[in-house]
Amino acid sequence: QVQLVQSGAEVKKPGASVKVSCKASGYTFTSYGISWVRQAPGQGLEWMGWISAYNGNTNYAQKLQGRVTMTTDTSTSTAYMELRSLRSDDTAVYYCARGTEYFQHWGQGTLVTVSS
Amino acid sequence: EIVLTQSPDFQSVTPKEKVTITCRASQSIGSSLHWYQQKPDQSPKLLIKYASQSISGVPSRFSGSGSGTDFTLTINSLEAEDAATYYCHQSSSLPFTFGPGTKVDIK
């Protein structure tokens, strides 16, 4: 069965960076893109962008341009999302999901807390 | 950016009742509209893709309709386990966006 397993919770100071991993199994990794969605505490879902696991093409939300980088490692079927220059309003649960248009399989979420 | 609005924001419903949630897009998105269910402390779950296409493993009481700018998620004969927040999501135009969510509570 398809599984996406994300790395554990992180606590970061403002200005730091965080890198969240998402290890995929149960399907051919390069056949699907990986999208990232975040959810601030008590808030709705926010699309962050996606990466093609086939050729590495990316598309990022404009508000995150310059601060976010999505990558993949096809040898380990793992996707990564790095967010730099963290601010308090980046505090959220970060989800990876399989697909670039709709998201049928999701990771369990990674809580990133930004606090001084 | 395409803005999605949902109504109602909140609905309290008795079991077996029919629930209708609407999602309106700020411009036409064809059928590129998907619905998710999220229960507290869980990841979202895909219910409907491309406005009306069913998803394997999702109960048949969930259905979707609409195209262009107006879409509907219908839950026929609500069950207690359907208490959740429901989100619409468009993939017609970048940046992809989500609606603000509709919380469904069980009376």
Short mmCIF file of C-alpha atoms in Angstrom, two decimals:
data_model
loop_
_atom_site.label_atom_id
_atom_site.label_comp_id
_atom_site.label_asym_id
_atom_site.label_seq_id
_atom_site.Cartn_x
_atom_site.Cartn_y
_atom_site.Cartn_z
CA GLN A 1 0.00 0.00 0.00
CA VAL A 2 1.09 3.57 -0.62
CA GLN A 3 2.77 5.17 2.38
CA LEU A 4 4.36 8.54 2.94
CA VAL A 5 6.32 8.74 6.19
CA GLN A 6 7.55 12.14 7.30
CA SER A 7 10.34 13.16 9.64
CA GLY A 8 9.67 14.18 13.23
CA ALA A 9 8.69 17.45 14.83
CA GLU A 10 11.12 20.36 14.82
CA VAL A 11 11.59 23.45 16.96
CA LYS A 12 13.50 26.27 15.31
CA LYS A 13 14.45 29.83 16.16
CA PRO A 14 13.41 32.73 13.92
CA GLY A 15 15.80 33.08 11.01
CA ALA A 16 16.79 29.42 11.01
CA SER A 17 16.04 26.81 8.36
CA VAL A 18 14.19 23.51 8.51
CA LYS A 19 14.27 20.51 6.20
CA VAL A 20 11.39 18.04 6.32
CA SER A 21 11.64 14.63 4.68
CA CYS A 22 8.92 12.45 3.20
CA LYS A 23 9.80 8.82 2.43
CA ALA A 24 7.52 7.12 -0.06
CA SER A 25 6.83 3.43 -0.46
CA GLY A 26 4.32 1.14 -2.14
CA TYR A 27 4.51 2.70 -5.62
CA THR A 28 6.98 3.74 -8.31
CA PHE A 29 8.35 6.99 -6.86
CA THR A 30 9.18 8.63 -10.17
CA SER A 31 5.66 8.09 -11.55
CA TYR A 32 4.09 10.79 -9.34
CA GLY A 33 4.93 14.25 -8.14
CA ILE A 34 5.03 15.24 -4.50
CA SER A 35 3.16 18.26 -3.22
CA TRP A 36 3.59 20.09 0.07
CA VAL A 37 0.72 21.61 2.03
CA ARG A 38 0.90 23.33 5.40
CA GLN A 39 -1.62 24.08 8.10
CA ALA A 40 -1.08 26.69 10.79
CA PRO A 41 -2.60 25.90 14.21
CA GLY A 42 -6.38 26.06 14.02
CA GLN A 43 -6.27 27.25 10.42
CA GLY A 44 -7.00 25.89 6.96
CA LEU A 45 -4.80 24.24 4.35
CA GLU A 46 -2.23 26.18 2.34
CA TRP A 47 -0.66 24.86 -0.86
CA MET A 48 3.11 25.36 -0.88
CA GLY A 49 4.15 23.82 -4.17
CA TRP A 50 5.10 20.62 -5.89
CA ILE A 51 8.03 18.76 -7.36
CA SER A 52 8.09 16.23 -10.15
CA ALA A 53 9.82 13.11 -8.90
CA TYR A 54 10.46 12.23 -12.53
CA ASN A 55 12.56 15.22 -13.60
CA GLY A 56 12.81 17.50 -10.56
CA ASN A 57 10.70 20.30 -12.02
CA THR A 58 9.20 22.46 -9.32
CA ASN A 59 6.44 24.99 -8.85
CA TYR A 60 6.30 27.06 -5.68
CA ALA A 61 3.69 29.33 -4.17
CA GLN A 62 4.73 32.87 -4.93
CA LYS A 63 4.58 33.93 -1.29
CA LEU A 64 7.28 31.35 -0.47
CA GLN A 65 9.51 32.00 -3.51
CA GLY A 66 13.08 32.49 -2.46
CA ARG A 67 12.61 30.78 0.91
CA VAL A 68 11.50 27.28 -0.08
CA THR A 69 13.29 24.51 -1.95
CA MET A 70 11.78 21.13 -2.78
CA THR A 71 14.02 18.26 -3.81
CA THR A 72 13.87 14.52 -4.26
CA ASP A 73 16.29 11.63 -3.88
CA THR A 74 15.11 8.90 -6.24
CA SER A 75 17.64 6.41 -4.83
CA THR A 76 15.77 6.44 -1.52
CA SER A 77 12.30 7.48 -2.77
CA THR A 78 12.41 10.47 -0.48
CA ALA A 79 11.20 14.02 -1.01
CA TYR A 80 12.46 17.00 0.95
CA MET A 81 11.10 20.45 1.68
CA GLU A 82 13.49 23.08 3.02
CA LEU A 83 12.18 26.39 4.33
CA ARG A 84 14.66 29.15 5.20
CA SER A 85 14.52 32.42 7.13
CA LEU A 86 11.82 31.00 9.36
CA ARG A 87 9.33 33.37 10.98
CA SER A 88 6.79 32.80 13.72
CA ASP A 89 3.99 32.59 11.16
CA ASP A 90 5.71 29.57 9.58
CA THR A 91 4.67 27.58 12.63
CA ALA A 92 2.48 24.87 11.16
CA VAL A 93 2.02 21.21 10.41
CA TYR A 94 3.69 20.47 7.10
CA TYR A 95 2.25 17.67 4.96
CA CYS A 96 3.63 15.93 1.92
CA ALA A 97 1.12 14.37 -0.46
CA ARG A 98 1.38 12.26 -3.58
CA GLY A 99 0.32 13.98 -6.77
CA THR A 100 0.45 17.43 -8.28
CA GLU A 101 -3.22 18.12 -9.01
CA TYR A 102 -5.13 16.18 -6.37
CA PHE A 103 -3.77 14.44 -3.31
CA GLN A 104 -4.93 10.89 -2.67
CA HIS A 105 -2.18 9.92 -0.26
CA TRP A 106 -0.79 12.09 2.52
CA GLY A 107 2.01 11.88 5.02
CA GLN A 108 1.24 12.02 8.71
CA GLY A 109 2.39 15.62 9.00
CA THR A 110 5.41 17.26 10.64
CA LEU A 111 4.94 19.99 13.22
CA VAL A 112 7.42 22.81 12.80
CA THR A 113 7.42 25.31 15.64
CA VAL A 114 9.25 28.61 15.21
CA SER A 115 9.90 30.27 18.54
CA SER A 116 12.62 32.30 20.18
CA GLU B 1 -5.00 33.87 -7.59
CA ILE B 2 -8.28 31.99 -7.60
CA VAL B 3 -10.20 32.45 -4.37
CA LEU B 4 -12.48 29.66 -3.18
CA THR B 5 -15.32 30.46 -0.80
CA GLN B 6 -17.28 27.80 1.03
CA SER B 7 -20.68 27.88 2.66
CA PRO B 8 -21.71 27.36 5.29
CA ASP B 9 -18.75 27.89 7.61
CA PHE B 10 -20.29 25.54 10.15
CA GLN B 11 -23.17 23.11 10.16
CA SER B 12 -24.62 21.08 13.01
CA VAL B 13 -26.48 18.07 11.67
CA THR B 14 -28.37 15.07 13.03
CA PRO B 15 -27.42 11.57 11.87
CA LYS B 16 -29.14 10.39 8.66
CA GLU B 17 -29.66 13.98 7.57
CA LYS B 18 -28.45 15.14 4.15
CA VAL B 19 -25.61 17.66 4.11
CA THR B 20 -24.81 20.03 1.25
CA ILE B 21 -21.62 22.11 1.19
CA THR B 22 -20.98 24.59 -1.58
CA CYS B 23 -17.71 25.90 -2.96
CA ARG B 24 -17.58 28.91 -5.26
CA ALA B 25 -14.54 29.91 -7.30
CA SER B 26 -13.67 33.52 -8.12
CA GLN B 27 -13.29 32.55 -11.78
CA SER B 28 -14.08 29.50 -13.89
CA ILE B 29 -12.00 26.44 -13.06
CA GLY B 30 -13.73 23.89 -15.27
CA SER B 31 -13.89 20.66 -13.29
CA SER B 32 -10.52 21.02 -11.55
CA LEU B 33 -12.06 20.97 -8.10
CA HIS B 34 -11.39 18.36 -5.41
CA TRP B 35 -12.86 17.71 -1.96
CA TYR B 36 -11.12 16.60 1.21
CA GLN B 37 -12.25 15.58 4.67
CA GLN B 38 -10.08 16.30 7.69
CA LYS B 39 -10.77 15.01 11.17
CA PRO B 40 -9.02 16.51 14.22
CA ASP B 41 -5.34 15.61 14.42
CA GLN B 42 -5.49 13.64 11.17
CA SER B 43 -4.20 14.23 7.68
CA PRO B 44 -6.74 15.26 5.06
CA LYS B 45 -8.47 12.51 3.09
CA LEU B 46 -9.46 12.82 -0.58
CA LEU B 47 -13.20 12.31 -1.07
CA ILE B 48 -13.91 13.48 -4.63
CA LYS B 49 -11.64 14.45 -7.51
CA TYR B 50 -12.43 16.58 -10.57
CA ALA B 51 -15.73 17.77 -9.16
CA SER B 52 -17.64 14.51 -9.37
CA GLN B 53 -15.29 11.55 -9.71
CA SER B 54 -15.51 9.07 -6.88
CA ILE B 55 -12.49 7.73 -5.02
CA SER B 56 -11.99 4.06 -4.28
CA GLY B 57 -12.72 3.26 -0.64
CA VAL B 58 -14.78 6.39 0.00
CA PRO B 59 -18.37 5.61 1.06
CA SER B 60 -20.94 6.12 -1.66
CA ARG B 61 -22.88 8.61 0.48
CA PHE B 62 -20.28 11.22 -0.57
CA SER B 63 -20.87 12.76 -3.99
CA GLY B 64 -19.82 15.88 -5.83
CA SER B 65 -21.23 17.99 -8.62
CA GLY B 66 -20.70 21.24 -10.45
CA SER B 67 -18.43 22.90 -12.97
CA GLY B 68 -17.19 26.36 -13.82
CA THR B 69 -17.51 28.38 -10.62
CA ASP B 70 -20.08 26.55 -8.50
CA PHE B 71 -19.57 23.17 -6.88
CA THR B 72 -21.35 21.05 -4.31
CA LEU B 73 -20.33 18.25 -1.98
CA THR B 74 -23.26 16.18 -0.79
CA ILE B 75 -23.27 13.74 2.09
CA ASN B 76 -26.35 11.56 1.95
CA SER B 77 -27.53 10.10 5.25
CA LEU B 78 -24.83 11.55 7.48
CA GLU B 79 -23.14 9.21 9.92
CA ALA B 80 -21.50 10.13 13.22
CA GLU B 81 -18.06 9.35 11.77
CA ASP B 82 -18.56 12.13 9.20
CA ALA B 83 -17.95 14.84 11.80
CA ALA B 84 -15.02 16.71 10.28
CA THR B 85 -13.94 19.79 8.38
CA TYR B 86 -14.40 19.67 4.63
CA TYR B 87 -12.19 21.58 2.19
CA CYS B 88 -12.44 22.23 -1.52
CA HIS B 89 -9.27 22.68 -3.56
CA GLN B 90 -8.68 23.91 -7.10
CA SER B 91 -5.93 22.76 -9.44
CA SER B 92 -6.98 24.74 -12.50
CA SER B 93 -4.61 27.66 -12.07
CA LEU B 94 -1.39 28.27 -10.16
CA PRO B 95 -1.12 28.92 -7.32
CA PHE B 96 -3.43 26.09 -6.35
CA THR B 97 -5.70 27.13 -3.51
CA PHE B 98 -7.97 25.67 -0.86
CA GLY B 99 -11.28 26.88 0.44
CA PRO B 100 -11.46 28.00 4.09
CA GLY B 101 -13.26 24.84 5.17
CA THR B 102 -16.72 23.86 6.41
CA LYS B 103 -16.94 22.27 9.82
CA VAL B 104 -19.66 19.65 10.19
CA ASP B 105 -20.69 18.77 13.70
CA ILE B 106 -23.05 16.01 14.81
CA LYS B 107 -25.98 17.03 17.01
#
